[in-house]
Coordinates of C-alpha atoms in Angstrom, one line a residue:
M29 CA -156.0 86.9 81.5
S30 CA -155.5 90.7 81.0
S31 CA -158.5 92.7 79.4
R32 CA -155.8 94.4 77.6
S33 CA -155.2 91.6 75.6
R34 CA -158.8 91.3 74.6
L35 CA -160.5 92.8 71.6
P36 CA -162.9 95.5 72.0
C37 CA -166.3 94.5 72.2
V38 CA -168.8 95.8 69.8
D39 CA -172.1 97.3 70.7
P40 CA -174.8 95.0 69.6
V41 CA -177.4 97.4 68.2
A42 CA -174.3 99.0 66.5
R43 CA -173.3 95.9 64.9
H44 CA -177.0 94.9 64.1
A45 CA -177.4 98.1 62.0
T46 CA -174.1 97.9 60.5
E47 CA -174.4 94.1 59.3
G48 CA -178.0 94.2 58.5
T49 CA -180.4 91.1 58.8
R50 CA -180.8 88.2 56.4
S51 CA -184.5 86.8 56.2
W52 CA -185.3 83.1 57.0
R53 CA -186.0 82.3 53.7
F54 CA -182.3 82.6 53.1
L55 CA -181.2 80.9 56.1
A56 CA -183.7 78.4 55.3
L57 CA -182.1 77.8 51.7
Y58 CA -178.9 77.8 53.0
A59 CA -179.6 75.1 55.7
L60 CA -181.2 73.3 52.5
A61 CA -178.1 73.5 50.6
N62 CA -175.7 72.6 53.3
A63 CA -177.9 69.4 53.9
G64 CA -177.7 68.4 50.0
G65 CA -173.7 69.2 50.7
V66 CA -173.7 66.4 53.4
A67 CA -176.2 64.2 51.3
A68 CA -173.8 64.4 48.7
F69 CA -171.4 62.3 50.8
L70 CA -173.2 60.7 53.9
P71 CA -175.1 58.1 51.8
L72 CA -172.1 57.2 49.6
L73 CA -169.5 57.0 52.5
T74 CA -171.4 54.8 54.6
L75 CA -173.6 52.8 52.9
L76 CA -173.3 52.9 48.6
L77 CA -169.5 52.9 48.3
P78 CA -169.0 50.0 50.9
L79 CA -171.7 47.8 48.8
K80 CA -169.8 48.6 45.6
V81 CA -166.4 47.7 47.2
Q82 CA -167.9 44.4 48.6
M83 CA -169.4 43.4 45.0
V84 CA -166.1 44.4 43.1
A85 CA -163.4 43.7 45.6
G86 CA -164.4 40.6 47.3
D87 CA -161.8 39.4 49.5
A88 CA -159.8 42.4 49.2
R89 CA -162.7 44.4 50.3
M90 CA -161.3 45.8 53.7
L91 CA -157.9 46.9 51.9
T92 CA -159.9 48.6 49.3
L93 CA -162.4 50.1 51.5
T94 CA -159.3 51.6 53.9
L95 CA -157.5 52.8 51.0
C96 CA -160.5 54.8 49.8
A97 CA -161.1 56.2 53.3
L98 CA -157.4 57.1 54.0
A99 CA -156.5 58.8 50.3
G100 CA -159.8 60.2 50.3
A101 CA -159.6 62.0 53.4
V102 CA -156.0 63.4 52.1
T103 CA -157.5 64.5 48.8
A104 CA -160.6 66.0 50.5
S105 CA -158.2 68.0 52.9
L106 CA -156.2 69.5 50.0
S107 CA -159.2 70.3 47.8
N108 CA -161.1 72.0 50.5
I109 CA -157.9 74.3 51.1
L110 CA -157.2 74.8 47.5
F111 CA -160.9 75.7 46.4
G112 CA -161.5 77.7 49.4
A113 CA -158.4 79.7 48.5
L114 CA -159.8 80.1 44.9
S115 CA -163.1 80.8 45.7
D116 CA -161.5 83.8 47.8
R117 CA -160.0 85.3 44.5
S118 CA -163.4 85.4 43.1
F119 CA -164.9 86.7 46.2
A120 CA -162.4 89.5 46.4
K121 CA -163.6 90.7 42.8
A122 CA -167.3 90.0 42.6
R123 CA -168.4 89.5 46.3
N124 CA -169.6 85.9 45.2
R125 CA -168.7 81.9 45.2
R126 CA -171.7 80.6 43.5
G127 CA -169.8 80.1 40.5
W128 CA -167.7 77.6 42.4
I129 CA -170.6 76.0 44.1
A130 CA -172.1 75.6 40.8
G131 CA -169.2 74.1 39.1
G132 CA -168.7 71.9 42.3
L133 CA -172.2 70.2 42.2
V134 CA -171.8 69.6 38.4
A135 CA -168.5 68.1 38.8
T136 CA -169.7 66.2 41.7
L137 CA -172.8 64.5 39.6
A138 CA -170.6 63.6 36.9
T139 CA -168.6 61.6 39.5
Y140 CA -171.3 59.4 40.7
P141 CA -171.2 57.4 37.4
L142 CA -167.5 57.0 37.4
I143 CA -167.9 55.2 40.9
H144 CA -170.7 53.0 39.4
W145 CA -168.7 52.2 36.2
A146 CA -165.4 51.2 38.3
A147 CA -165.2 47.4 37.8
T148 CA -161.8 47.1 39.5
P149 CA -160.4 48.3 43.1
A150 CA -158.0 50.2 41.2
Q151 CA -161.1 52.2 39.4
I152 CA -162.8 52.5 42.3
I153 CA -160.0 54.3 44.4
A154 CA -159.4 56.7 41.5
A155 CA -163.3 57.4 41.1
V156 CA -163.2 58.2 44.6
L157 CA -160.3 60.4 44.6
V158 CA -161.9 62.5 41.6
Y159 CA -165.2 62.4 43.7
Q160 CA -163.4 63.8 46.8
A161 CA -161.7 66.8 44.8
A162 CA -164.9 67.5 43.1
L163 CA -167.0 67.6 46.2
N164 CA -165.0 69.7 47.8
M165 CA -164.8 72.1 45.2
M166 CA -168.3 72.4 46.0
L167 CA -168.2 72.3 49.7
G168 CA -165.4 74.3 50.7
P169 CA -167.3 77.7 49.3
L170 CA -170.4 76.6 49.9
Y171 CA -169.4 76.2 53.7
T172 CA -167.7 80.0 53.7
M173 CA -171.1 81.5 52.1
M174 CA -172.3 81.3 55.7
A175 CA -169.0 83.4 56.9
D176 CA -169.4 86.1 53.8
E177 CA -173.2 86.6 53.9
V178 CA -175.0 85.8 57.3
P179 CA -174.2 88.6 59.9
D180 CA -172.4 87.6 63.1
H181 CA -176.0 88.2 65.0
Q182 CA -177.6 85.6 63.2
K183 CA -175.0 83.0 62.8
G184 CA -176.1 81.2 65.8
V185 CA -179.5 80.5 64.2
A186 CA -177.6 79.6 61.2
G187 CA -175.3 76.9 62.9
G188 CA -178.5 75.5 64.6
L189 CA -180.0 75.0 61.2
L190 CA -176.9 73.1 60.1
T191 CA -178.0 70.3 62.3
L192 CA -181.0 69.2 60.2
A193 CA -178.0 67.9 57.5
S194 CA -177.0 64.7 59.5
P195 CA -180.8 63.2 59.9
I196 CA -181.5 64.3 56.3
G197 CA -178.3 62.3 55.1
S198 CA -179.0 59.5 57.4
A199 CA -182.7 59.1 56.2
L200 CA -181.6 59.3 52.6
A201 CA -179.3 56.6 53.1
A202 CA -181.8 54.4 54.4
V203 CA -184.6 55.2 51.6
L204 CA -181.5 54.8 49.1
V205 CA -180.6 50.9 50.6
A206 CA -184.7 50.1 51.3
T207 CA -185.6 50.7 47.4
A208 CA -185.9 48.1 44.9
L209 CA -183.5 50.2 42.7
G210 CA -180.4 48.9 41.5
E211 CA -176.7 50.7 41.8
G212 CA -177.7 53.0 38.9
G213 CA -181.0 53.8 40.1
R214 CA -179.7 54.8 43.6
F215 CA -177.3 56.9 42.1
A216 CA -179.5 58.5 40.1
L217 CA -181.8 59.3 43.0
L218 CA -178.8 60.6 45.0
C219 CA -177.9 63.1 42.0
G220 CA -181.5 64.4 42.0
F221 CA -181.7 64.9 45.9
V222 CA -178.5 66.7 45.9
A223 CA -179.3 68.7 43.0
A224 CA -182.7 69.9 44.5
C225 CA -181.3 70.8 47.7
V226 CA -178.4 73.1 46.5
V227 CA -179.5 74.5 43.2
P228 CA -182.0 77.1 45.0
I229 CA -179.3 78.8 46.8
L230 CA -177.6 79.6 43.5
F231 CA -180.3 82.0 42.8
V232 CA -180.5 84.3 45.4
R233 CA -178.6 87.4 44.8
P234 CA -175.2 87.6 47.3
R235 CA -175.5 90.1 49.7
A236 CA -172.2 90.0 51.7
V237 CA -171.7 91.0 55.3
V238 CA -169.8 94.6 55.7
A239 CA -166.4 93.4 56.7
V240 CA -163.2 95.6 57.7
A241 CA -160.0 94.2 57.5
P242 CA -159.0 93.9 61.5
A243 CA -155.7 95.9 62.7
P244 CA -152.4 94.1 63.0
L245 CA -152.7 93.6 66.6
V246 CA -156.3 91.9 66.1
R247 CA -155.0 89.6 63.5
A248 CA -152.5 88.2 65.7
I249 CA -154.8 87.9 68.5
R250 CA -157.1 86.0 66.2
R251 CA -154.6 83.7 64.4
G252 CA -153.8 82.3 67.9
D253 CA -157.6 82.3 68.8
L254 CA -158.2 80.4 65.6
A255 CA -155.6 78.0 66.6
L256 CA -157.5 77.4 69.7
T257 CA -160.7 76.8 68.2
W258 CA -158.9 74.3 65.6
G259 CA -157.4 72.0 68.7
A260 CA -160.9 72.3 70.3
R261 CA -162.8 71.3 67.3
L262 CA -160.3 68.4 66.5
L263 CA -160.6 66.7 70.3
V264 CA -164.6 66.8 69.7
Q265 CA -164.4 65.6 66.5
L266 CA -162.4 62.6 67.7
A267 CA -164.9 61.7 70.1
V268 CA -167.5 62.1 67.3
N269 CA -165.4 59.9 64.6
V270 CA -165.1 56.9 67.4
L271 CA -168.7 56.8 68.2
F272 CA -169.6 57.2 64.7
T273 CA -167.4 54.3 63.2
Y274 CA -167.5 51.9 66.6
L275 CA -171.2 52.6 68.0
L276 CA -172.3 49.4 66.5
F277 CA -169.1 47.4 68.1
Y278 CA -170.0 49.2 71.1
F279 CA -173.7 47.9 71.8
E280 CA -172.5 44.5 70.6
S281 CA -170.5 44.7 73.9
V282 CA -173.8 45.8 75.5
E283 CA -176.0 43.2 74.3
P284 CA -173.5 40.3 73.2
D285 CA -176.4 37.8 72.9
Q286 CA -178.2 40.1 70.3
A287 CA -177.4 39.0 66.5
P288 CA -176.0 41.9 64.4
A289 CA -178.5 41.8 62.3
V290 CA -181.2 42.4 65.0
L291 CA -179.2 45.1 66.7
A292 CA -178.2 47.0 63.6
P293 CA -181.9 48.2 63.0
R294 CA -182.4 49.1 66.5
V295 CA -178.9 50.9 66.8
G296 CA -180.0 52.8 63.1
Q297 CA -183.5 53.9 65.0
M298 CA -181.7 55.4 68.0
T299 CA -179.6 57.0 66.4
T300 CA -182.2 58.8 64.0
I301 CA -183.9 60.0 67.2
A302 CA -181.0 61.4 68.6
F303 CA -180.3 63.2 65.4
A304 CA -184.0 64.4 65.5
L305 CA -184.0 65.9 69.2
S306 CA -180.5 67.5 68.3
I307 CA -182.5 69.9 65.8
P308 CA -184.5 71.6 68.2
V309 CA -182.2 72.0 71.1
G310 CA -179.4 73.0 68.5
L311 CA -181.8 76.3 67.0
L312 CA -182.6 77.4 70.7
V313 CA -179.0 77.3 71.8
G314 CA -177.8 79.1 68.6
R315 CA -180.9 81.4 68.9
A316 CA -179.9 82.2 72.9
S317 CA -176.4 82.7 71.6
D318 CA -177.3 85.3 69.4
R319 CA -179.4 86.9 71.7
I320 CA -176.8 87.5 74.5
G321 CA -173.9 87.7 71.6
A322 CA -171.8 84.9 73.7
R323 CA -170.8 81.5 72.0
K324 CA -168.4 80.5 74.6
P325 CA -170.5 79.4 77.6
F326 CA -172.8 77.3 75.5
L327 CA -169.3 76.0 73.6
M328 CA -168.4 75.0 77.0
L329 CA -171.7 73.6 78.6
A330 CA -172.2 71.6 75.1
T331 CA -168.8 69.6 75.9
I332 CA -169.8 68.9 79.3
V333 CA -172.9 67.3 78.2
M334 CA -171.0 65.4 75.6
A335 CA -168.4 64.0 78.5
G336 CA -171.3 63.1 80.7
G337 CA -173.1 61.1 78.0
L338 CA -169.7 59.1 77.7
L339 CA -169.3 58.6 81.3
V340 CA -172.8 56.8 81.2
M341 CA -171.9 55.1 78.6
A342 CA -168.4 53.8 80.1
L343 CA -169.4 53.1 83.5
F344 CA -173.0 51.9 83.1
P345 CA -172.8 49.2 80.0
E346 CA -176.7 48.5 79.8
W347 CA -178.8 48.9 77.2
P348 CA -181.3 51.4 78.9
S349 CA -178.4 53.5 80.2
A350 CA -176.3 53.3 77.4
V351 CA -179.0 54.4 75.0
A352 CA -179.6 57.4 77.0
G353 CA -175.8 58.2 77.6
Y354 CA -175.3 58.2 73.7
G355 CA -178.6 60.4 73.0
V356 CA -177.1 62.9 75.8
F357 CA -173.6 62.8 73.7
A358 CA -175.4 63.2 70.5
I359 CA -177.2 65.9 71.3
G360 CA -174.3 67.7 73.0
S361 CA -172.1 67.1 69.9
A362 CA -174.5 68.3 67.5
V363 CA -174.8 71.8 69.5
F364 CA -171.2 71.9 69.8
L365 CA -170.3 71.3 66.3
G366 CA -173.0 73.8 64.5
L367 CA -172.4 76.5 67.2
H368 CA -168.8 76.0 66.7
S369 CA -168.8 76.8 62.8
A370 CA -170.5 80.0 63.8
Y371 CA -167.8 80.9 66.3
A372 CA -165.2 79.9 64.3
M373 CA -166.2 82.1 61.3
Q374 CA -166.7 85.3 63.6
I375 CA -163.0 85.3 64.5
L376 CA -161.4 84.6 61.1
P377 CA -158.0 86.5 61.0
S378 CA -158.7 88.2 57.4
P379 CA -161.9 88.7 55.5
A380 CA -159.8 88.0 52.4
H381 CA -158.8 84.5 53.3
R382 CA -161.8 82.9 54.6
G383 CA -162.3 80.0 52.2
R384 CA -158.2 79.4 52.5
D385 CA -158.7 79.5 56.8
L386 CA -162.1 77.6 56.9
G387 CA -160.4 74.6 54.6
I388 CA -157.6 74.2 57.0
L389 CA -160.3 74.3 59.9
N390 CA -162.0 71.4 58.0
L391 CA -158.9 69.3 59.0
T392 CA -160.2 68.7 62.4
N393 CA -163.1 66.9 60.1
T394 CA -160.6 64.3 58.1
L395 CA -157.4 64.1 60.8
P396 CA -160.2 62.0 63.3
A397 CA -160.5 59.6 60.6
I398 CA -157.1 58.6 61.2
L399 CA -156.5 59.3 65.1
G400 CA -159.9 57.6 65.9
P401 CA -159.3 54.3 65.0
A402 CA -155.4 54.2 66.1
L403 CA -156.8 55.7 69.8
T404 CA -159.6 52.8 69.8
W405 CA -157.0 50.2 69.0
A406 CA -155.3 51.2 71.5
L407 CA -157.5 51.4 74.2
A408 CA -160.7 49.3 73.4
T409 CA -161.6 45.7 72.8
T410 CA -164.9 44.3 71.0
E411 CA -165.6 43.2 74.4
R412 CA -164.7 46.2 76.5
F413 CA -165.0 50.1 75.5
T414 CA -164.7 51.6 78.8
P415 CA -161.1 52.9 78.7
V416 CA -161.7 54.6 75.2
L417 CA -164.6 56.1 76.4
L418 CA -163.1 57.5 79.4
A419 CA -160.3 58.8 77.7
L420 CA -162.7 60.7 75.0
A421 CA -164.6 62.3 77.8
V422 CA -161.4 64.0 79.3
L423 CA -160.6 64.8 75.5
T424 CA -163.6 66.4 75.1
L425 CA -163.7 68.5 78.4
L426 CA -160.3 69.8 77.3
G427 CA -161.7 70.8 74.0
G428 CA -164.3 73.0 76.0
A429 CA -161.7 74.2 78.0
M430 CA -159.6 75.5 75.3
V431 CA -162.4 77.3 73.7
M432 CA -162.6 79.5 76.9
F433 CA -159.2 80.7 76.4
V434 CA -159.9 82.4 73.1
R435 CA -160.0 86.0 73.4
S436 CA -161.8 87.3 70.0
E437 CA -165.1 87.2 71.5
R438 CA -166.8 86.5 74.7

């Protein structure tokens, strides 16, 4: 690749002096707010909504839940782009998106009673659509805040802190279903937790990073680079989605003699440990990428680690090796996704359209919900997951290779 096609390197010392530094307090509060955003949907979509659908829809529960998932994914995708673009206008005027975050938080909390009161499958689907629109009114601007207010030389650490969200969301889901509270009490507890996480960041004074609009040639290069990073994340998220959706079925094929009721808690404990281990690794990798000013080598290495874990799961389908393989995959994917978020924010084509562009990037989180099941249906059976795991390993490595062709940064 010609050196002339690359963007000019920026002296790290000069960059630090221009961008400034955000305090650890701000980074911690932002990570807490992000955890609140994840907690706003993870317990609901993985446990509370299926329980609600099962109670209301009866024999139509599979169809109802599928319609909720598909229609919700479409609504989430469009809403994220829409509210990201609208918050861009607010940021251009006031250098602040907190009004959209606050409005989205209030709207999201108001939709939980709608889901609680839904008494028919049609009402549940309608409530989920309203919920997804409200949720992404909050999540789109909240996600973009990192691009606005965290300087590039701290985005690696900030991306590492994002790995806190999944363990917190998973732990909250476990607590909610373990409590003796009824459905209304669970939703009330969920509302309180989400509000407690998100509200503090709203009272932190905004301080936008100095941004200079890139030249036309640079913008053209960055658009191509953003397409490559979009494709890379899509391929990695495809593997993450398949493992998230079918993990229990995979381990049932590994341990066919174990009853699902016995196996499910073991799988839950395993995923909790894997998520917990990913936190320090993500922080260390993020900090290292900040110090040397390069993200791509770490992203490529993360995909190699993920592919290695998938290969172990595919070729050695026995409990100890399969657990170890999944643990390696989970750590690699957490590192990749957190660092990729930081990297993508650095190469956005225009500071004026960050919210919109990150909304488009968010499609990589929703499209795999459609593509993943289709790929699994074509390549896997309930007794044999090896073909789909091998395919995912190849796709993951392809995602890492795509990142290496990005020209905007090292």
